[in-house]
Amino acid sequence: LQVEQGLLPQDAMERHGYGAWTTLFEYPKTACVRPLIRPGVSTSFREYVEGVQDPNTIDCSDFDIPSVTPTQ
């Protein structure tokens, strides 16, 4: 959000250590748990991470990943 508001430089995410999240899609199993993590992060952060690769291109059929259950 602070990058979007111009309070931090464009490379602030990388400089503050968040760049590693963009490697999430390098490993299929970690990419497949993304739906479990996704609801807990902001829209801006989701766009930052998912801007590297379309998450819908990951084949998760080989993994037994639990489904996301909405909290009540």
XYZ file of N, CA, C and O in Angstrom:
288
model
N 0.830 -1.192 0.000
C 0.000 0.000 0.000
C 0.874 1.255 0.000
O 0.582 2.209 -0.709
N 1.947 1.209 0.786
C 2.819 2.378 0.842
C 3.551 2.612 -0.473
O 3.828 3.755 -0.831
N 3.833 1.552 -1.217
C 4.421 1.702 -2.544
C 3.393 2.365 -3.463
O 3.713 3.304 -4.188
N 2.153 1.872 -3.413
C 1.092 2.453 -4.247
C 0.869 3.927 -3.934
O 0.577 4.717 -4.823
N 1.005 4.296 -2.673
C 0.791 5.678 -2.253
C 2.002 6.568 -2.520
O 1.948 7.772 -2.308
N 3.108 5.967 -2.986
C 4.306 6.733 -3.273
C 5.148 7.029 -2.045
O 6.088 7.822 -2.116
N 4.822 6.416 -0.909
C 5.593 6.648 0.311
C 6.891 5.842 0.335
O 7.834 6.206 1.024
N 6.908 4.739 -0.397
C 8.102 3.904 -0.517
C 8.445 3.756 -1.997
O 7.556 3.804 -2.841
N 9.722 3.513 -2.315
C 10.104 3.333 -3.720
C 9.538 2.038 -4.299
O 9.160 1.128 -3.557
N 9.489 1.937 -5.619
C 8.919 0.775 -6.305
C 9.582 -0.539 -5.914
O 8.936 -1.577 -5.915
N 10.857 -0.514 -5.570
C 11.548 -1.753 -5.227
C 11.488 -2.087 -3.732
O 12.182 -2.975 -3.254
N 10.631 -1.426 -2.987
C 10.556 -1.626 -1.537
C 10.190 -3.058 -1.159
O 10.709 -3.589 -0.178
N 9.327 -3.699 -1.917
C 8.939 -5.074 -1.586
C 10.161 -5.988 -1.606
O 10.343 -6.802 -0.699
N 11.004 -5.848 -2.603
C 12.208 -6.662 -2.694
C 13.207 -6.273 -1.610
O 13.798 -7.138 -0.962
N 13.387 -4.990 -1.401
C 14.358 -4.509 -0.419
C 13.980 -4.903 1.001
O 14.848 -5.065 1.857
N 12.710 -5.093 1.260
C 12.244 -5.477 2.598
C 12.052 -6.984 2.745
O 11.515 -7.449 3.747
N 12.479 -7.742 1.747
C 12.481 -9.196 1.859
C 11.241 -9.920 1.371
O 11.139 -11.131 1.523
N 10.297 -9.219 0.766
C 9.069 -9.868 0.305
C 9.204 -10.481 -1.087
O 8.320 -11.190 -1.537
N 10.309 -10.220 -1.750
C 10.527 -10.747 -3.093
C 10.510 -12.260 -3.149
O 10.154 -12.851 -4.167
N 10.870 -12.910 -2.061
C 10.873 -14.381 -2.036
C 9.480 -14.963 -2.276
O 9.358 -16.078 -2.791
N 8.457 -14.225 -1.938
C 7.093 -14.718 -2.173
C 6.815 -14.910 -3.660
O 5.981 -15.708 -4.037
N 7.521 -14.199 -4.511
C 7.289 -14.336 -5.947
C 7.842 -15.652 -6.485
O 7.559 -16.021 -7.610
N 8.629 -16.367 -5.680
C 9.141 -17.673 -6.099
C 8.176 -18.801 -5.724
O 8.467 -19.964 -5.984
N 7.058 -18.470 -5.154
C 6.053 -19.453 -4.731
C 5.685 -20.412 -5.857
O 5.487 -21.600 -5.633
N 5.645 -19.921 -7.079
C 5.195 -20.733 -8.211
C 6.305 -21.583 -8.827
O 6.058 -22.334 -9.761
N 7.517 -21.487 -8.302
C 8.617 -22.309 -8.813
C 8.474 -23.771 -8.390
O 9.040 -24.655 -9.010
N 7.757 -24.005 -7.329
C 7.577 -25.353 -6.798
C 6.084 -25.661 -6.759
O 5.330 -24.998 -6.035
N 5.642 -26.643 -7.529
C 4.204 -26.902 -7.643
C 3.484 -27.092 -6.310
O 2.392 -26.574 -6.119
N 4.076 -27.808 -5.370
C 3.349 -28.052 -4.122
C 3.134 -26.762 -3.329
O 2.058 -26.544 -2.772
N 4.128 -25.897 -3.292
C 3.928 -24.630 -2.582
C 2.928 -23.755 -3.331
O 2.135 -23.047 -2.713
N 2.954 -23.824 -4.644
C 1.983 -23.066 -5.427
C 0.568 -23.568 -5.160
O -0.385 -22.787 -5.140
N 0.441 -24.852 -4.910
C -0.882 -25.449 -4.702
C -1.469 -25.151 -3.322
O -2.673 -25.282 -3.127
N -0.644 -24.746 -2.365
C -1.191 -24.342 -1.067
C -1.556 -22.858 -1.052
O -2.128 -22.362 -0.088
N -1.249 -22.167 -2.141
C -1.572 -20.736 -2.257
C -3.030 -20.433 -1.930
O -3.316 -19.460 -1.226
N -4.004 -21.254 -2.361
C -5.393 -20.940 -2.018
C -5.658 -20.916 -0.511
O -6.578 -20.243 -0.051
N -4.841 -21.627 0.258
C -5.010 -21.608 1.716
C -4.459 -20.319 2.323
O -4.953 -19.838 3.336
N -3.436 -19.772 1.694
C -2.786 -18.553 2.183
C -3.487 -17.309 1.647
O -3.616 -16.298 2.343
N -3.947 -17.379 0.433
C -4.487 -16.231 -0.306
C -5.517 -15.398 0.457
O -5.455 -14.167 0.448
N -6.506 -16.022 1.143
C -7.513 -15.200 1.833
C -6.954 -14.352 2.973
O -7.576 -13.378 3.379
N -5.775 -14.696 3.466
C -5.209 -13.975 4.601
C -4.307 -12.816 4.250
O -3.724 -12.207 5.145
N -4.184 -12.494 2.963
C -3.311 -11.386 2.566
C -4.113 -10.332 1.812
O -5.207 -10.599 1.303
N -3.568 -9.154 1.735
C -4.267 -8.043 1.069
C -4.323 -8.235 -0.444
O -3.540 -8.994 -1.021
N -5.218 -7.528 -1.061
C -5.356 -7.555 -2.514
C -4.053 -7.120 -3.176
O -3.603 -7.738 -4.144
N -3.436 -6.089 -2.657
C -2.182 -5.593 -3.227
C -1.096 -6.654 -3.177
O -0.358 -6.841 -4.141
N -1.009 -7.362 -2.054
C 0.020 -8.393 -1.924
C -0.286 -9.570 -2.836
O 0.613 -10.124 -3.463
N -1.554 -9.952 -2.961
C -1.934 -11.028 -3.892
C -1.527 -10.665 -5.307
O -0.975 -11.488 -6.033
N -1.798 -9.447 -5.706
C -1.443 -9.009 -7.055
C 0.069 -9.008 -7.250
O 0.560 -9.372 -8.312
N 0.802 -8.634 -6.220
C 2.266 -8.630 -6.282
C 2.780 -10.052 -6.498
O 3.588 -10.301 -7.391
N 2.303 -11.000 -5.714
C 2.764 -12.387 -5.801
C 2.273 -13.050 -7.083
O 3.030 -13.707 -7.789
N 1.007 -12.868 -7.400
C 0.421 -13.551 -8.553
C 0.749 -12.871 -9.873
O 0.473 -13.427 -10.936
N 1.367 -11.698 -9.816
C 1.765 -11.009 -11.040
C 2.924 -11.682 -11.743
O 3.200 -11.417 -12.904
N 3.602 -12.578 -11.054
C 4.755 -13.283 -11.614
C 4.298 -14.397 -12.554
O 4.897 -14.631 -13.591
N 3.253 -15.100 -12.183
C 2.745 -16.219 -12.983
C 1.260 -16.381 -12.717
O 0.804 -16.184 -11.602
N 0.533 -16.758 -13.718
C -0.894 -17.017 -13.564
C -1.062 -18.259 -12.689
O -0.656 -19.356 -13.088
N -1.637 -18.124 -11.509
C -1.775 -19.277 -10.616
C -2.664 -20.381 -11.175
O -2.568 -21.530 -10.752
N -3.485 -20.064 -12.135
C -4.371 -21.065 -12.720
C -3.651 -22.022 -13.656
O -4.236 -22.993 -14.119
N -2.376 -21.769 -13.927
C -1.603 -22.654 -14.807
C -0.932 -23.795 -14.049
O -0.325 -24.660 -14.657
N -1.052 -23.802 -12.724
C -0.414 -24.824 -11.897
C -1.329 -26.037 -11.782
O -2.494 -25.916 -11.433
N -0.794 -27.214 -12.082
C -1.545 -28.460 -11.961
C -1.350 -29.019 -10.558
O -0.251 -29.432 -10.191
N -2.405 -29.038 -9.776
C -2.339 -29.505 -8.390
C -2.932 -30.907 -8.220
O -3.083 -31.381 -7.094
N -3.221 -31.575 -9.312
C -3.892 -32.872 -9.229
C -3.049 -33.960 -8.561
O -3.595 -34.949 -8.074
N -1.734 -33.803 -8.498
C -0.872 -34.800 -7.869
C -0.780 -34.657 -6.350
O -0.162 -35.487 -5.685
N -1.382 -33.604 -5.795
C -1.232 -33.322 -4.378
C -2.572 -33.392 -3.652
O -3.604 -32.993 -4.181
N -2.522 -33.865 -2.423
C -3.712 -33.918 -1.583
C -3.744 -32.649 -0.735
O -3.307 -32.635 0.414
N -4.230 -31.587 -1.332
C -4.277 -30.287 -0.671
C -5.684 -30.092 -0.105
O -6.676 -30.246 -0.817
N -5.797 -29.759 1.180
C -7.135 -29.547 1.755
C -7.816 -28.353 1.112
O -7.153 -27.406 0.680
N -9.106 -28.399 1.050
C -9.845 -27.291 0.469
C -9.992 -26.181 1.507
O -9.896 -26.414 2.707
N -10.203 -24.987 1.015
C -10.379 -23.844 1.880
C -11.821 -23.844 2.367
O -12.757 -23.903 1.582
N -11.995 -23.793 3.680
C -13.317 -23.746 4.269
C -13.527 -22.356 4.861
O -12.734 -21.925 5.695
N -14.566 -21.658 4.420
C -14.822 -20.323 4.955
C -15.085 -20.387 6.459
O -15.712 -21.310 6.960
N -14.560 -19.399 7.188
C -14.818 -19.324 8.623
C -16.172 -18.687 8.869
O -16.628 -17.871 8.085
N -16.771 -19.079 9.949
C -18.109 -18.520 10.253
C -18.045 -17.567 11.404
O -17.290 -17.620 12.270
